[in-house]
Tab-separated table of C-alpha atoms and ligand atoms in Angstrom:
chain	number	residue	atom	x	y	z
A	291	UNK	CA	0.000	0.000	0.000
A	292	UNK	CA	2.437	2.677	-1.477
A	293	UNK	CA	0.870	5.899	-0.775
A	294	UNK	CA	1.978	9.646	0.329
A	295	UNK	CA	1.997	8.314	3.981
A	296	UNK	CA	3.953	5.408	3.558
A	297	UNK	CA	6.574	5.109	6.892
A	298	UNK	CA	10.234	4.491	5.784
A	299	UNK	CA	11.350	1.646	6.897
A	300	UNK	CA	13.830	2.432	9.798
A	301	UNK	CA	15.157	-0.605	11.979
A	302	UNK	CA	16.000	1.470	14.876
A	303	UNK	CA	12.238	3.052	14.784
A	304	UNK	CA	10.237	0.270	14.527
A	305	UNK	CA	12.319	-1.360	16.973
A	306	UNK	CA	11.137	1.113	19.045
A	307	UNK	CA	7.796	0.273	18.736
A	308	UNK	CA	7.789	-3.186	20.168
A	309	UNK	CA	8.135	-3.098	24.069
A	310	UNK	CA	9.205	-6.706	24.264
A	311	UNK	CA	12.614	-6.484	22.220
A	312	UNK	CA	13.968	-3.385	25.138
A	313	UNK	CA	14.020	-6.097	27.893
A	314	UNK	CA	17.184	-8.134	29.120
A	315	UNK	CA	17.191	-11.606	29.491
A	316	UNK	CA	20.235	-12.886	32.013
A	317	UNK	CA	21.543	-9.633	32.365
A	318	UNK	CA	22.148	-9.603	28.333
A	319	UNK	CA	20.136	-7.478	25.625
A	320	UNK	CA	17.227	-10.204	24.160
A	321	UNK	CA	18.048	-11.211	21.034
A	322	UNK	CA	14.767	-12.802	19.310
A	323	UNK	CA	15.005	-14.942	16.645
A	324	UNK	CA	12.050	-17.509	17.418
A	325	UNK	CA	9.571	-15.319	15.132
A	326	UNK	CA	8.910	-18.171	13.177
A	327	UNK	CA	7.412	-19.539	16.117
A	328	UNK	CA	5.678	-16.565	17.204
A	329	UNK	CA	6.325	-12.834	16.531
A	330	UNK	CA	6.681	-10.170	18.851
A	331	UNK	CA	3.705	-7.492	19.512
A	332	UNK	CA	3.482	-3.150	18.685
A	333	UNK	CA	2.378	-0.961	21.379
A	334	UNK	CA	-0.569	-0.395	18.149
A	335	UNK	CA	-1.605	-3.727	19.363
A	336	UNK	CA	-1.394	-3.875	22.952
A	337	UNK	CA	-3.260	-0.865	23.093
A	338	UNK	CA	-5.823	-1.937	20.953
A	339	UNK	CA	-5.755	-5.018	24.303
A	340	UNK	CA	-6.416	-2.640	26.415
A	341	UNK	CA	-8.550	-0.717	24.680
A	342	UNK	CA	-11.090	-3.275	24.102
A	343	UNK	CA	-11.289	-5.315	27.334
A	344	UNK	CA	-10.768	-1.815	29.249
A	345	UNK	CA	-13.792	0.174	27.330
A	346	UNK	CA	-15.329	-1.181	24.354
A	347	UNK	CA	-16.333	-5.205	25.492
A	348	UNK	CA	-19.663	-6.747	24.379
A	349	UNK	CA	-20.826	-9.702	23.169
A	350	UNK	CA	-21.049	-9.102	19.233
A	351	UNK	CA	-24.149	-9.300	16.465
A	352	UNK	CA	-26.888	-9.298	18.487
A	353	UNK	CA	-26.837	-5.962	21.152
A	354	UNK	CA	-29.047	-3.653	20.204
A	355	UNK	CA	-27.100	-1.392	22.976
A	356	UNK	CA	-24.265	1.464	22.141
A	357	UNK	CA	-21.605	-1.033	23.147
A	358	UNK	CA	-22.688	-4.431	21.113
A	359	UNK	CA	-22.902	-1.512	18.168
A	360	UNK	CA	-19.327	-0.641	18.932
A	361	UNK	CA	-17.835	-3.930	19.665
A	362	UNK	CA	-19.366	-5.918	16.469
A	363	UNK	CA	-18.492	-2.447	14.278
A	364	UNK	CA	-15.190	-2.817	14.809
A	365	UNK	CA	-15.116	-6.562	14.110
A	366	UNK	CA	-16.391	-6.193	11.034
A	367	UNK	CA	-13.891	-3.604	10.227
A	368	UNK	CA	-11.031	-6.058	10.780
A	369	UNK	CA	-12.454	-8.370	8.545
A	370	UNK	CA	-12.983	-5.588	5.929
A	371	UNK	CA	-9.098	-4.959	7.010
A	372	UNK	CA	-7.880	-8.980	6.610
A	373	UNK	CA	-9.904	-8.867	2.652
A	374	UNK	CA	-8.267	-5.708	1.806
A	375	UNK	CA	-4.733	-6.994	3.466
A	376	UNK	CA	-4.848	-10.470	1.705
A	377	UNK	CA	-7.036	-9.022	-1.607
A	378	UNK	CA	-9.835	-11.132	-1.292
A	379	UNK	CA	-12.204	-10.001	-3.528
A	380	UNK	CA	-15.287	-10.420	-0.607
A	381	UNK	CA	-15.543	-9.892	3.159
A	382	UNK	CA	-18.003	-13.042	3.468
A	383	UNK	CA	-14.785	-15.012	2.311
A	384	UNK	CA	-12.821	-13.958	5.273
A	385	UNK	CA	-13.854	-16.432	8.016
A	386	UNK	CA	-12.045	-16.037	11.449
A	387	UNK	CA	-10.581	-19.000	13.296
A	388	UNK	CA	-7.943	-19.754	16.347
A	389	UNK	CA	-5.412	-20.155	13.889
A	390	UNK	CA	-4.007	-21.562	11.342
A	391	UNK	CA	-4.783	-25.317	12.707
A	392	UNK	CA	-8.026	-24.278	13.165
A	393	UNK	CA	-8.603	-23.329	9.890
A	394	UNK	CA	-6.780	-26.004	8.114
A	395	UNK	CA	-9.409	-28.835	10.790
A	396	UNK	CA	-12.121	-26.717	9.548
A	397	UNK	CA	-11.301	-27.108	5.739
A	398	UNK	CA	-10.779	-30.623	5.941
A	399	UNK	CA	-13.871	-31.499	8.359
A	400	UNK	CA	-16.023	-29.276	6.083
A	401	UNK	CA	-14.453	-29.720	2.846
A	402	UNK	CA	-13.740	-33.277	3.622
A	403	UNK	CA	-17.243	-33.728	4.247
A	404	UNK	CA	-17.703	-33.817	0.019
A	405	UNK	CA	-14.853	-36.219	-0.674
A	406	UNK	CA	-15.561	-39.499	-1.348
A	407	UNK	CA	-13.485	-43.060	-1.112
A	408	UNK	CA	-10.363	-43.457	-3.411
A	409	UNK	CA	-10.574	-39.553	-3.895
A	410	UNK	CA	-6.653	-38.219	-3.086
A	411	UNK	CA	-5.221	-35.166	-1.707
A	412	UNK	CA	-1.777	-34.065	-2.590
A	413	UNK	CA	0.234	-32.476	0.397
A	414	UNK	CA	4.710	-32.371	0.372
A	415	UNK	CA	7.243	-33.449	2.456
A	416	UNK	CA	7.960	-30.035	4.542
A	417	UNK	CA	4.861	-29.443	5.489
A	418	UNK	CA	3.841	-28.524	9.371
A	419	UNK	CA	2.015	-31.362	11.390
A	420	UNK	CA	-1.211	-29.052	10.984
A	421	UNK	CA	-1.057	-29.608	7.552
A	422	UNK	CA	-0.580	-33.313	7.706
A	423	UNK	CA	-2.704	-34.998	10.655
A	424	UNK	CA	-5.754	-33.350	9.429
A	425	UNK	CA	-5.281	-34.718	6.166
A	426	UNK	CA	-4.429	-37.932	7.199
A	427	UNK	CA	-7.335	-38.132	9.967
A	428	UNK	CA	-9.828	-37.337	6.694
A	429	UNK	CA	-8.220	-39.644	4.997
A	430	UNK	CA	-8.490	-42.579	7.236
A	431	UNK	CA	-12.477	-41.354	8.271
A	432	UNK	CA	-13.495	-41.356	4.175
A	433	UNK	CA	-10.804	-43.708	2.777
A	434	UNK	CA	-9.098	-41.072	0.706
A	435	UNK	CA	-5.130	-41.184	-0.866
A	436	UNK	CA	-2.830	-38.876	0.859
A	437	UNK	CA	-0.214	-38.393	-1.757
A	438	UNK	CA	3.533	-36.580	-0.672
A	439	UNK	CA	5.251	-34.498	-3.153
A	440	UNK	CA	8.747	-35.023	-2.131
A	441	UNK	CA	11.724	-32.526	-2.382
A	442	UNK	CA	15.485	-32.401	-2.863
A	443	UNK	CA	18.718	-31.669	-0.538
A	444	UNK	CA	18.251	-28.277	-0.846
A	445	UNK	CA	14.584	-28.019	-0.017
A	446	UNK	CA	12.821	-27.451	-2.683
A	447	UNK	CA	9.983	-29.853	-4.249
A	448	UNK	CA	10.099	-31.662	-7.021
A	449	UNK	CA	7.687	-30.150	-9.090
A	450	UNK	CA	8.027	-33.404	-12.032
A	451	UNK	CA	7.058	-35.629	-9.166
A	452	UNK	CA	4.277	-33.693	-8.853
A	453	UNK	CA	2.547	-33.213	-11.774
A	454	UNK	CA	2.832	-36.822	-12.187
A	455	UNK	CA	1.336	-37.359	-9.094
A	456	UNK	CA	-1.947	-35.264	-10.244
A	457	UNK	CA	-4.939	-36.512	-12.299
A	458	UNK	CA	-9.046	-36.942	-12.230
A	459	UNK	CA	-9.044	-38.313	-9.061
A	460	UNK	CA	-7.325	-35.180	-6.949
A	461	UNK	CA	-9.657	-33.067	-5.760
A	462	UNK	CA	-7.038	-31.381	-2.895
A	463	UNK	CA	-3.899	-30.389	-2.805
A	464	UNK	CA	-2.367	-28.779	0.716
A	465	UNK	CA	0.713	-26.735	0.187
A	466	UNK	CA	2.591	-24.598	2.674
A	467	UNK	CA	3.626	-21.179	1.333
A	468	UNK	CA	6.765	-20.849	3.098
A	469	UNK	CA	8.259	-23.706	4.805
A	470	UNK	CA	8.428	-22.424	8.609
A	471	UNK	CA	11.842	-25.322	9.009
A	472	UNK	CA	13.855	-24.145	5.656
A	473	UNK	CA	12.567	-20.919	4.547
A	474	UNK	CA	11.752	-22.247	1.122
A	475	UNK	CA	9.903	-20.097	-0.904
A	476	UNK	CA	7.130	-22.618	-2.771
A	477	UNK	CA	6.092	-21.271	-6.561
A	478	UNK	CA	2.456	-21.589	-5.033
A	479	UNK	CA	1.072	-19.876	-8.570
A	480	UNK	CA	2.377	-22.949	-10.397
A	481	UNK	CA	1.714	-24.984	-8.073
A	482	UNK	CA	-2.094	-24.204	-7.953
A	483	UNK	CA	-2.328	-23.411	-12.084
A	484	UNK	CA	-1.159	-27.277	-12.455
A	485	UNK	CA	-4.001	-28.407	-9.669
A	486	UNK	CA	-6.993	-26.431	-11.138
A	487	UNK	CA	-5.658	-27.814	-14.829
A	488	UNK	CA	-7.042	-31.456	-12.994
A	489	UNK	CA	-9.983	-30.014	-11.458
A	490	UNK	CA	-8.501	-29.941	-7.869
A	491	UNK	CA	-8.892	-27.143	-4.997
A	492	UNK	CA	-6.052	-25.996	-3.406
A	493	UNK	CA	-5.326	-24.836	0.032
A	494	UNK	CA	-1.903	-22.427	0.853
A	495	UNK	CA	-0.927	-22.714	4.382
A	496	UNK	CA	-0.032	-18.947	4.628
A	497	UNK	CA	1.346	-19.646	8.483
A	498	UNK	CA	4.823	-18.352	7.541
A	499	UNK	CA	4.074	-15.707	4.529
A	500	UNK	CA	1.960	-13.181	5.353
A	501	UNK	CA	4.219	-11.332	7.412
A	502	UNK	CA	6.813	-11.858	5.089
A	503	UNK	CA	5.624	-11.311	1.661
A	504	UNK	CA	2.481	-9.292	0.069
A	505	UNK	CA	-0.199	-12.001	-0.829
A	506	UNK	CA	-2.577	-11.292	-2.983
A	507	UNK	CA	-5.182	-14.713	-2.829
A	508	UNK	CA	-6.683	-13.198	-6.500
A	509	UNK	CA	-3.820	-13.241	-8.371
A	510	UNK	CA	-2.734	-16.761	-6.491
A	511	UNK	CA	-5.952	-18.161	-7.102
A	512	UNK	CA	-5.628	-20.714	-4.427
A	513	UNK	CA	-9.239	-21.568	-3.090
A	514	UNK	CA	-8.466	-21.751	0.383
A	515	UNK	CA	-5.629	-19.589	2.733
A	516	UNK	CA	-5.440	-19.535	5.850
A	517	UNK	CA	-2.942	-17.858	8.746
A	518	UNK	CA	-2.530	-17.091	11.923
A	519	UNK	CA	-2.307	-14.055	13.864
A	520	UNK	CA	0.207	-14.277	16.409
A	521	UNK	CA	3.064	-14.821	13.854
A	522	UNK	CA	2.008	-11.352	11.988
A	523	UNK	CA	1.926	-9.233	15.073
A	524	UNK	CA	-1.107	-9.814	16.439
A	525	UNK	CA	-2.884	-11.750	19.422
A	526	UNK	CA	-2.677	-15.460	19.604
A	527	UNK	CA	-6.080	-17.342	19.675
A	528	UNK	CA	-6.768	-15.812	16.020
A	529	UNK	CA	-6.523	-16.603	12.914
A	530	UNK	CA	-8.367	-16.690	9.637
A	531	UNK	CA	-9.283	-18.767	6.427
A	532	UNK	CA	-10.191	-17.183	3.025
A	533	UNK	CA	-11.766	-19.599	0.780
A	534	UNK	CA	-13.928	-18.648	-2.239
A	535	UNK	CA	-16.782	-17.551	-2.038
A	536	UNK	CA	-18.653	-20.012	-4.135
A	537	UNK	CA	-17.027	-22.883	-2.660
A	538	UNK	CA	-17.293	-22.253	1.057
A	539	UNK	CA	-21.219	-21.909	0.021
A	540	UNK	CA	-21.080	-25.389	-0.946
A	541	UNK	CA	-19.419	-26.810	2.178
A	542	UNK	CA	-21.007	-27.779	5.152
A	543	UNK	CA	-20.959	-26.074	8.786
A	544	UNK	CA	-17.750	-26.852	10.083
A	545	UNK	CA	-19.406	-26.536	14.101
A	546	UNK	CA	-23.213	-25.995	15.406
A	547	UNK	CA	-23.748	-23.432	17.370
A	548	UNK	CA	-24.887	-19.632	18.267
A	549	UNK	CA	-24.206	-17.643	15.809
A	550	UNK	CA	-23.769	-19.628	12.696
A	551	UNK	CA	-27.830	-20.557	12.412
A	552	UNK	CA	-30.374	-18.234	10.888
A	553	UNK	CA	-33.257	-20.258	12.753
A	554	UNK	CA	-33.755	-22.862	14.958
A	555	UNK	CA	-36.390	-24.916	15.919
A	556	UNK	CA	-36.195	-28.892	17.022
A	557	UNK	CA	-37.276	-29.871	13.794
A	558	UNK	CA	-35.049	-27.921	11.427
A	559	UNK	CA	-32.428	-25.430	11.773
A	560	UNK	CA	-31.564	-23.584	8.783
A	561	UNK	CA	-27.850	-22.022	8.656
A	562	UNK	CA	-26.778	-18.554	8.588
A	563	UNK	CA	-24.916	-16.799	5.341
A	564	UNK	CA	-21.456	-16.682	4.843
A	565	UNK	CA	-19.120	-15.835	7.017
A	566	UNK	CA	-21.179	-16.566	9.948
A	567	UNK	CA	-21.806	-20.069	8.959
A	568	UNK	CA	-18.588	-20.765	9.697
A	569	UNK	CA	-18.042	-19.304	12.890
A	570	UNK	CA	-20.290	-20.460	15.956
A	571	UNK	CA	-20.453	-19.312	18.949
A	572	UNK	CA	-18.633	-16.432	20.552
A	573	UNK	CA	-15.910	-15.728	18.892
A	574	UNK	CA	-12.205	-14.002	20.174
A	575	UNK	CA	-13.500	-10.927	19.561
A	576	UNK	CA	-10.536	-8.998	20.734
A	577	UNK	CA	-8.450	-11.011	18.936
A	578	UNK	CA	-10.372	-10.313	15.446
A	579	UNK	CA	-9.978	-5.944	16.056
A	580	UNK	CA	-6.310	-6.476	17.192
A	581	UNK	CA	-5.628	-8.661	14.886
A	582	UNK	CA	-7.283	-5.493	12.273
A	583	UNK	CA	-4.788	-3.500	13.843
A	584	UNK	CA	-1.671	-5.504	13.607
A	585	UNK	CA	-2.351	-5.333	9.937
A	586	UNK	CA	-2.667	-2.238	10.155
A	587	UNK	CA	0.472	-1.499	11.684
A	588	UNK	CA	1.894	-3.507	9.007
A	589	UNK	CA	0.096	-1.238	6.369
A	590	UNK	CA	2.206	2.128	7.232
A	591	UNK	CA	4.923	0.455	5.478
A	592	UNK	CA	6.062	-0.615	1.837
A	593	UNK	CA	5.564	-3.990	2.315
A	594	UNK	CA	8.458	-4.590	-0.598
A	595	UNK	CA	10.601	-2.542	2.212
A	596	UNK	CA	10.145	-5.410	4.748
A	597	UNK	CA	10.382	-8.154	2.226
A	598	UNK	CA	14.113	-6.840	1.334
A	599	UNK	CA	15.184	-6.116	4.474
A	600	UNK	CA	14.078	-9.790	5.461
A	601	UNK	CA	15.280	-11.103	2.621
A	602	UNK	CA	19.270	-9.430	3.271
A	603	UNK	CA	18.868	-10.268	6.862
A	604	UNK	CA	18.506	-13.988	5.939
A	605	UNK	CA	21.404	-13.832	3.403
A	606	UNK	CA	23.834	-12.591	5.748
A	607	UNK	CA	23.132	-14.868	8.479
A	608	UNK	CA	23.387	-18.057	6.065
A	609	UNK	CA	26.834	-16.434	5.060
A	610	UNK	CA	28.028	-16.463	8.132
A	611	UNK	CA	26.746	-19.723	8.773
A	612	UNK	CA	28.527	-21.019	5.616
A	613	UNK	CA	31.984	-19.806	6.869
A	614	UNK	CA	31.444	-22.840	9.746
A	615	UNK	CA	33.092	-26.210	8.584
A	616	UNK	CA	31.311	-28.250	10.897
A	617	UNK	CA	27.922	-26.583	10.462
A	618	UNK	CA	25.211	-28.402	8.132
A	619	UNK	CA	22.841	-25.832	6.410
A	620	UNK	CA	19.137	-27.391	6.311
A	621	UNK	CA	17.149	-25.502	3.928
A	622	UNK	CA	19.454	-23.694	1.178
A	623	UNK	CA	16.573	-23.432	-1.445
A	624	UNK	CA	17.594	-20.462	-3.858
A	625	UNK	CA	13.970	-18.958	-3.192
A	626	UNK	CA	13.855	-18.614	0.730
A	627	UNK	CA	13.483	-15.686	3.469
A	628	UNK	CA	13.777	-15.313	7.210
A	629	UNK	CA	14.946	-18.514	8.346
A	630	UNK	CA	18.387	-20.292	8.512
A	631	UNK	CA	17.925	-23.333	9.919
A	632	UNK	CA	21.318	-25.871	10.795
A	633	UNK	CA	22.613	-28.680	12.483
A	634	UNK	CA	25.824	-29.401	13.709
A	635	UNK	CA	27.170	-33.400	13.440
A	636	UNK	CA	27.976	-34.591	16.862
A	637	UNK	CA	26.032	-31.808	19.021
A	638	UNK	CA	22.291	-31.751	19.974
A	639	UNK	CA	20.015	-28.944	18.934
A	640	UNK	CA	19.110	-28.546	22.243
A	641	UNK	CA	22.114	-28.189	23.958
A	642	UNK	CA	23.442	-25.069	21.662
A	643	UNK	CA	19.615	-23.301	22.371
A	644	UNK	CA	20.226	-24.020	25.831
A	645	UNK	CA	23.846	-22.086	25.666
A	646	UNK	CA	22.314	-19.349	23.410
A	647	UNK	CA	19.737	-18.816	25.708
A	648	UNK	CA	22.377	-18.540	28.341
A	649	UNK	CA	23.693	-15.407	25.989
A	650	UNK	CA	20.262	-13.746	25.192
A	651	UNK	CA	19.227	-15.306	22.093
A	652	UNK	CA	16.184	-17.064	21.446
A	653	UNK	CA	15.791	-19.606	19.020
A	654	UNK	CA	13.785	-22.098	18.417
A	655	UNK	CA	15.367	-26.271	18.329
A	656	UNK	CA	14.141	-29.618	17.943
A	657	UNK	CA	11.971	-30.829	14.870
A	658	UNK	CA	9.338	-27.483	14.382
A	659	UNK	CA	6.127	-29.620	13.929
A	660	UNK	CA	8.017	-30.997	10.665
A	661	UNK	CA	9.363	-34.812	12.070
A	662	UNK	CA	9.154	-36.584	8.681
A	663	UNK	CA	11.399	-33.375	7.223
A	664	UNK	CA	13.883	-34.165	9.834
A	665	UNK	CA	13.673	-37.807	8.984
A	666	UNK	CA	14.320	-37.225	5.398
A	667	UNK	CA	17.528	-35.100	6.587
A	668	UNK	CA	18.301	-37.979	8.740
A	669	UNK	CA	18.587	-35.636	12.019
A	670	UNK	CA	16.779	-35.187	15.472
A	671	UNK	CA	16.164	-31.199	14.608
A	672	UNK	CA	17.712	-28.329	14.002
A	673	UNK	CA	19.145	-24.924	15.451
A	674	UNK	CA	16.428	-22.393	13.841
A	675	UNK	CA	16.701	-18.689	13.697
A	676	UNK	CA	13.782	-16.742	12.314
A	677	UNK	CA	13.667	-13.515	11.033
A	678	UNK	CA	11.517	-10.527	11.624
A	679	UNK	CA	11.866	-7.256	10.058
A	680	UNK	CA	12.478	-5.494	13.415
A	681	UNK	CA	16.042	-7.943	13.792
A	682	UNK	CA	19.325	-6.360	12.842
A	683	UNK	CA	22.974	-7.169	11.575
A	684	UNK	CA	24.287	-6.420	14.422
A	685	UNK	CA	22.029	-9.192	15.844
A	686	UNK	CA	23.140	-12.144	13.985
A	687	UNK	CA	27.067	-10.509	14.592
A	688	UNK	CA	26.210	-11.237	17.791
A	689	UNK	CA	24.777	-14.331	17.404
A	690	UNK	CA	27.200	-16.121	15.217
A	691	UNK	CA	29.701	-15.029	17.519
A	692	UNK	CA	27.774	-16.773	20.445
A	693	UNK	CA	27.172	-19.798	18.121
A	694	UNK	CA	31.010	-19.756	18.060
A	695	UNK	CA	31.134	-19.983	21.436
A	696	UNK	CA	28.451	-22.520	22.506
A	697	UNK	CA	30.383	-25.079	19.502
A	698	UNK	CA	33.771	-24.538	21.359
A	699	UNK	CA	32.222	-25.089	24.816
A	700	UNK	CA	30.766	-28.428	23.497
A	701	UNK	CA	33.338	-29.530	21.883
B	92	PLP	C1	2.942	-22.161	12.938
B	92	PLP	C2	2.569	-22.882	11.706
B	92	PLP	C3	1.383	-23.602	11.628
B	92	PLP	C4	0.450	-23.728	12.794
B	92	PLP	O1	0.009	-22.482	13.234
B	92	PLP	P1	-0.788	-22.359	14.615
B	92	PLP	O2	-0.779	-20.891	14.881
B	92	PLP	O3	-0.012	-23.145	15.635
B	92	PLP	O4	-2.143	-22.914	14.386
B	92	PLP	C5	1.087	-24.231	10.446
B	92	PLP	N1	1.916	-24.155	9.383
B	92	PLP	C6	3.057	-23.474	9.420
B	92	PLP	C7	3.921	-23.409	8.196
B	92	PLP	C8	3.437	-22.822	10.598
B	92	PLP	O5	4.576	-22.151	10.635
């Protein structure tokens, strides 16, 4: 959103703006590089917190008093917020969930629900566990494939594999965006061109790309995308799915409940339009506006800005990294951002976070809800640092030098 009040991008500014990253953690500055895991929160949004629980809570959609009005206004302005953030072309196709594993259960509960034996959905080999167990949980209820796209050294899929994989009888294929392990970059355009040539829907786990990269769902055409808000600066409990509009009319309630029903009675209930279908019972409604304003904190900037930054952040740190001899790179696809992910023969994960942590730095070790990815690199896990655009150079200096340090201690 390049306009006349577009904020420059400025490290130490922003930086500024997020109360967590001025604290010390054993007497040393915090260094945070678990953001794949969860990102880090603006004043913009903690206010918003403490806005709404402090003045502005009611129960939503049905008050007819001042503060109902208020509190379901500015609900619906996040949503109006997520469409215009992710380009969906409707507001009823923005549904709001706990997350990202929320939305992926609801897709294949609801979805799932018009799949039929011997039907097969396509997912790959780096995808999170919330994009596998759902899929294989579906698959065992309604006796469906569940095909694996698998990828190289470097991690990147094998997009031959796939295409040969696809035909009549796929009718899903589950794809992460951004591997949240090896900071691949997927070619999710491709991807999704090849599965609609077939006839089949396709659903972009979006977990690790909307804060990293501008999505636009139109010009991706994938049917279904869903994220989470805690890793894009908002509250955790909240998340959302986009599907199409057309298609998530077709599907069946996902949950029964308040909310989603337009009437009741014991003989027949009848179910509400879309979005509300999809979303019984009281929902986090703080979560939803703050979750409005994260994006919208987001939206001062060039999002192009962030993307670069991210992208030269990741590139030096993997640089550094390469200059180890006895450190293993896991995840050196040629189209990746904030994450450098390694492992070190002979050493534990767990016992270099433990020394990190010991100097500051947060990271994030062990497998990262990705087990059969480690298995296919043959190795318990992995040392992960993940980027956000409020980290600096002078960060990863830091933290190379302590990485330094924790190898000679062990060794
Ligand atoms: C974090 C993550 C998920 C799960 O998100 P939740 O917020 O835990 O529901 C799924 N996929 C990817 C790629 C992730 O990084």
């Amino acid at each position: 959103m390049e306009n006349a009040t577009t904020r420059k991008m400025s490290v130490r500014e922003i930086r500024q703006d997020f109360p967590a990253l001025r604290q010390q953690v054993y007497g040393k500055n915090l260094i945070y590089f678990d953001n794949g895991a969860t990102s880090q929160k603006p004043q913009m949004v903690l206010d918003a917190i403490n806005q709404y629980y402090s003045m502005d809570n009611a129960n939503i959609h049905r008050g007819v008093h001042h503060l109902s009005q208020k509190a379901t206004s500015e609900y619906e302005e996040a949503r109006e917020t997520i469409r215009r953030f992710i380009n969906a072309e409707k507001k009823d196709e923005i549904i709001f969930t706990k997350g990202t594993t929320d939305g992926i259960n609801l897709v294949a509960s609801s979805f799932g629900e018009l799949l039929s034996a011997g039907d097969e959905i396509i997912i790959s080999a780096m995808e999170h566990h919330s994009n596998i167990v759902p899929w294989q949980m579906l698959a065992e209820r309604k006796k469906l494939v569940l095909k694996v796209i698998p990828i190289n050294k470097r991690g990147e899929l094998l997009l031959e594999d796939y295409q040969n994989m696809l035909s009549s009888k796929t009718k899903l294929v589950a794809i992460t965006h951004i591997s949240n392990s090896l900071g691949t970059i997927n070619p999710v355009e491709q991807i999704i061109e090849s599965a609609h040539a077939v006839g089949a829907k396709v659903l972009i786990d979006g977990a690790q790309s909307v804060q990293h990269t501008k999505v636009d769902v139109q010009a991706m055409n994938c049917d279904f995308f869903v994220f989470s808000g805690h890793k894009v600066f908002g509250p955790t409990g909240i998340g959302v799915l986009y599907g199409k509009e057309a298609l998530l009319d077709e599907m069946p309630p996902y949950q029964g409940g308040g909310d989603m029903i337009s009437k009741v009675t014991f003989e027949r209930t009848t179910y509400n339009e879309l979005p509300f279908k999809f979303e019984a019972g009281t929902p986090h409604i703080a979560g939803g506006i703050c979750l409005g304003t994260a994006l919208n904190y987001l939206n001062q900037f060039d999002s192009k800005e962030l993307e670069e930054y991210e992208r030269d952040l990741t590139e030096y740190a993997q640089e550094m990294l390469e200059t180890f001899e006895n450190i293993t790179l896991i995840g050196t696809a040629k189209n990746k951002t904030s994450v450098v992910s390694f492992h070190i023969p002979g050493i534990h994960p767990f016992d270099i976070g433990t020394l990190l942590d010991k100097q500051g730095i947060a990271v994030r070790t062990g497998h990262h809800c990705t087990q059969p990815l480690m298995d296919f690199y043959q190795i318990p896990g992995t040392i992960r640092a993940s980027f956000a655009f409020y980290n600096t150079r002078e960060e990863i200096d830091a933290f190379i030098a302590a990485v330094e340090k924790s190898i000679s201690m062990l060794g």
